């Protein structure tokens, strides 16, 4: 079992906000496509780049196994109803 935490921040700010925390249970050689959390994009966010951070923990011990930060992962041109990251992997 794993715990995945997704955080986001205004690019370069480093003040991370949690978007979601998910429990994932996988066997050897298994994978799962997941939708990880959501956040509301406001008009105040327009004109800015945002970073996203993925943290992967072992469920039983809560030991950090991996961490990946995507800098300037998205740019808010204007508030939209829905959007998604596709093919973002943490190895």
PDB file of C-alpha atoms in Angstrom:
ATOM      1  CA  UNK A   1       0.000   0.000   0.000  1.00  0.00           C
ATOM      2  CA  UNK A   2       1.049   3.565  -0.742  1.00  0.00           C
ATOM      3  CA  UNK A   3      -0.004   7.075   0.176  1.00  0.00           C
ATOM      4  CA  UNK A   4       0.207   9.720  -2.547  1.00  0.00           C
ATOM      5  CA  UNK A   5       0.105  13.382  -1.569  1.00  0.00           C
ATOM      6  CA  UNK A   6      -0.244  16.074  -4.237  1.00  0.00           C
ATOM      7  CA  UNK A   7       0.633  19.683  -3.411  1.00  0.00           C
ATOM      8  CA  UNK A   8       0.621  22.889  -5.460  1.00  0.00           C
ATOM      9  CA  UNK A   9       2.237  26.303  -5.136  1.00  0.00           C
ATOM     10  CA  UNK A  10       2.599  29.572  -6.988  1.00  0.00           C
ATOM     11  CA  UNK A  11       5.755  29.079  -9.102  1.00  0.00           C
ATOM     12  CA  UNK A  12       8.852  29.829  -7.038  1.00  0.00           C
ATOM     13  CA  UNK A  13       6.956  30.596  -3.812  1.00  0.00           C
ATOM     14  CA  UNK A  14       7.508  27.260  -2.060  1.00  0.00           C
ATOM     15  CA  UNK A  15       4.417  27.654   0.150  1.00  0.00           C
ATOM     16  CA  UNK A  16       2.725  24.359  -0.675  1.00  0.00           C
ATOM     17  CA  UNK A  17      -1.008  23.709  -0.372  1.00  0.00           C
ATOM     18  CA  UNK A  18      -2.317  20.154  -0.316  1.00  0.00           C
ATOM     19  CA  UNK A  19      -4.567  19.274  -3.238  1.00  0.00           C
ATOM     20  CA  UNK A  20      -5.214  15.663  -2.166  1.00  0.00           C
ATOM     21  CA  UNK A  21      -4.127  12.632  -0.170  1.00  0.00           C
ATOM     22  CA  UNK A  22      -4.870   9.211  -1.691  1.00  0.00           C
ATOM     23  CA  UNK A  23      -4.429   5.624  -0.457  1.00  0.00           C
ATOM     24  CA  UNK A  24      -3.393   3.223  -3.221  1.00  0.00           C
ATOM     25  CA  UNK A  25      -3.215  -0.548  -2.893  1.00  0.00           C
ATOM     26  CA  UNK A  26      -1.310  -2.346  -5.657  1.00  0.00           C
ATOM     27  CA  UNK A  27       0.208  -5.777  -6.046  1.00  0.00           C
ATOM     28  CA  UNK A  28       3.525  -6.536  -7.741  1.00  0.00           C
ATOM     29  CA  UNK A  29       3.596  -5.444 -11.411  1.00  0.00           C
ATOM     30  CA  UNK A  30       0.219  -3.695 -11.096  1.00  0.00           C
ATOM     31  CA  UNK A  31      -0.525  -0.112 -12.010  1.00  0.00           C
ATOM     32  CA  UNK A  32      -3.590   2.096 -11.734  1.00  0.00           C
ATOM     33  CA  UNK A  33      -4.659   5.249 -13.557  1.00  0.00           C
ATOM     34  CA  UNK A  34      -5.945   7.705 -10.939  1.00  0.00           C
ATOM     35  CA  UNK A  35      -7.515  11.121 -10.762  1.00  0.00           C
ATOM     36  CA  UNK A  36      -5.707  12.853  -7.909  1.00  0.00           C
ATOM     37  CA  UNK A  37      -7.686  15.632  -6.280  1.00  0.00           C
ATOM     38  CA  UNK A  38      -8.851  18.909  -7.695  1.00  0.00           C
ATOM     39  CA  UNK A  39      -8.590  22.611  -6.965  1.00  0.00           C
ATOM     40  CA  UNK A  40     -10.653  25.656  -7.764  1.00  0.00           C
ATOM     41  CA  UNK A  41      -9.002  28.042 -10.217  1.00  0.00           C
ATOM     42  CA  UNK A  42      -9.939  31.634  -9.422  1.00  0.00           C
ATOM     43  CA  UNK A  43      -9.595  34.862 -11.384  1.00  0.00           C
ATOM     44  CA  UNK A  44      -6.812  35.955  -8.988  1.00  0.00           C
ATOM     45  CA  UNK A  45      -4.734  33.012 -10.252  1.00  0.00           C
ATOM     46  CA  UNK A  46      -4.830  34.249 -13.874  1.00  0.00           C
ATOM     47  CA  UNK A  47      -1.469  35.283 -15.315  1.00  0.00           C
ATOM     48  CA  UNK A  48       0.559  32.980 -13.037  1.00  0.00           C
ATOM     49  CA  UNK A  49       2.497  29.729 -13.342  1.00  0.00           C
ATOM     50  CA  UNK A  50       2.039  27.019 -10.700  1.00  0.00           C
ATOM     51  CA  UNK A  51       4.260  24.177  -9.495  1.00  0.00           C
ATOM     52  CA  UNK A  52       3.009  20.744  -8.448  1.00  0.00           C
ATOM     53  CA  UNK A  53       4.677  18.246  -6.112  1.00  0.00           C
ATOM     54  CA  UNK A  54       3.969  14.520  -5.824  1.00  0.00           C
ATOM     55  CA  UNK A  55       5.005  12.674  -2.641  1.00  0.00           C
ATOM     56  CA  UNK A  56       4.920   8.870  -2.460  1.00  0.00           C
ATOM     57  CA  UNK A  57       4.937   7.177   0.958  1.00  0.00           C
ATOM     58  CA  UNK A  58       4.912   3.542   2.022  1.00  0.00           C
ATOM     59  CA  UNK A  59       1.549   2.996   3.710  1.00  0.00           C
ATOM     60  CA  UNK A  60       2.603   0.897   6.706  1.00  0.00           C
ATOM     61  CA  UNK A  61       5.694   2.865   7.803  1.00  0.00           C
ATOM     62  CA  UNK A  62       4.829   6.258   6.254  1.00  0.00           C
ATOM     63  CA  UNK A  63       8.412   6.356   4.936  1.00  0.00           C
ATOM     64  CA  UNK A  64       8.936   8.759   2.020  1.00  0.00           C
ATOM     65  CA  UNK A  65       9.764   6.630  -1.041  1.00  0.00           C
ATOM     66  CA  UNK A  66       9.856   9.275  -3.764  1.00  0.00           C
ATOM     67  CA  UNK A  67       9.221  12.952  -4.409  1.00  0.00           C
ATOM     68  CA  UNK A  68       8.827  14.717  -7.746  1.00  0.00           C
ATOM     69  CA  UNK A  69       8.313  18.440  -8.360  1.00  0.00           C
ATOM     70  CA  UNK A  70       7.131  19.767 -11.708  1.00  0.00           C
ATOM     71  CA  UNK A  71       8.052  23.443 -11.881  1.00  0.00           C
ATOM     72  CA  UNK A  72       5.759  25.722 -13.889  1.00  0.00           C
ATOM     73  CA  UNK A  73       3.516  22.698 -14.439  1.00  0.00           C
ATOM     74  CA  UNK A  74       0.611  24.852 -15.528  1.00  0.00           C
ATOM     75  CA  UNK A  75      -0.219  28.415 -16.464  1.00  0.00           C
ATOM     76  CA  UNK A  76      -3.572  29.981 -15.643  1.00  0.00           C
ATOM     77  CA  UNK A  77      -4.721  32.040 -18.585  1.00  0.00           C
ATOM     78  CA  UNK A  78      -8.285  32.289 -17.306  1.00  0.00           C
ATOM     79  CA  UNK A  79     -10.519  30.287 -14.933  1.00  0.00           C
ATOM     80  CA  UNK A  80     -11.876  27.145 -16.599  1.00  0.00           C
ATOM     81  CA  UNK A  81     -14.345  24.496 -15.551  1.00  0.00           C
ATOM     82  CA  UNK A  82     -12.006  21.480 -15.733  1.00  0.00           C
ATOM     83  CA  UNK A  83      -8.468  20.466 -16.657  1.00  0.00           C
ATOM     84  CA  UNK A  84      -6.065  17.611 -15.998  1.00  0.00           C
ATOM     85  CA  UNK A  85      -2.435  16.466 -16.022  1.00  0.00           C
ATOM     86  CA  UNK A  86      -1.903  13.513 -18.333  1.00  0.00           C
ATOM     87  CA  UNK A  87       1.044  11.131 -18.170  1.00  0.00           C
ATOM     88  CA  UNK A  88       2.564  12.606 -14.968  1.00  0.00           C
ATOM     89  CA  UNK A  89       4.463   9.752 -13.331  1.00  0.00           C
ATOM     90  CA  UNK A  90       6.398   9.420 -10.097  1.00  0.00           C
ATOM     91  CA  UNK A  91       9.035   6.686 -10.284  1.00  0.00           C
TER      92      UNK A  91
END
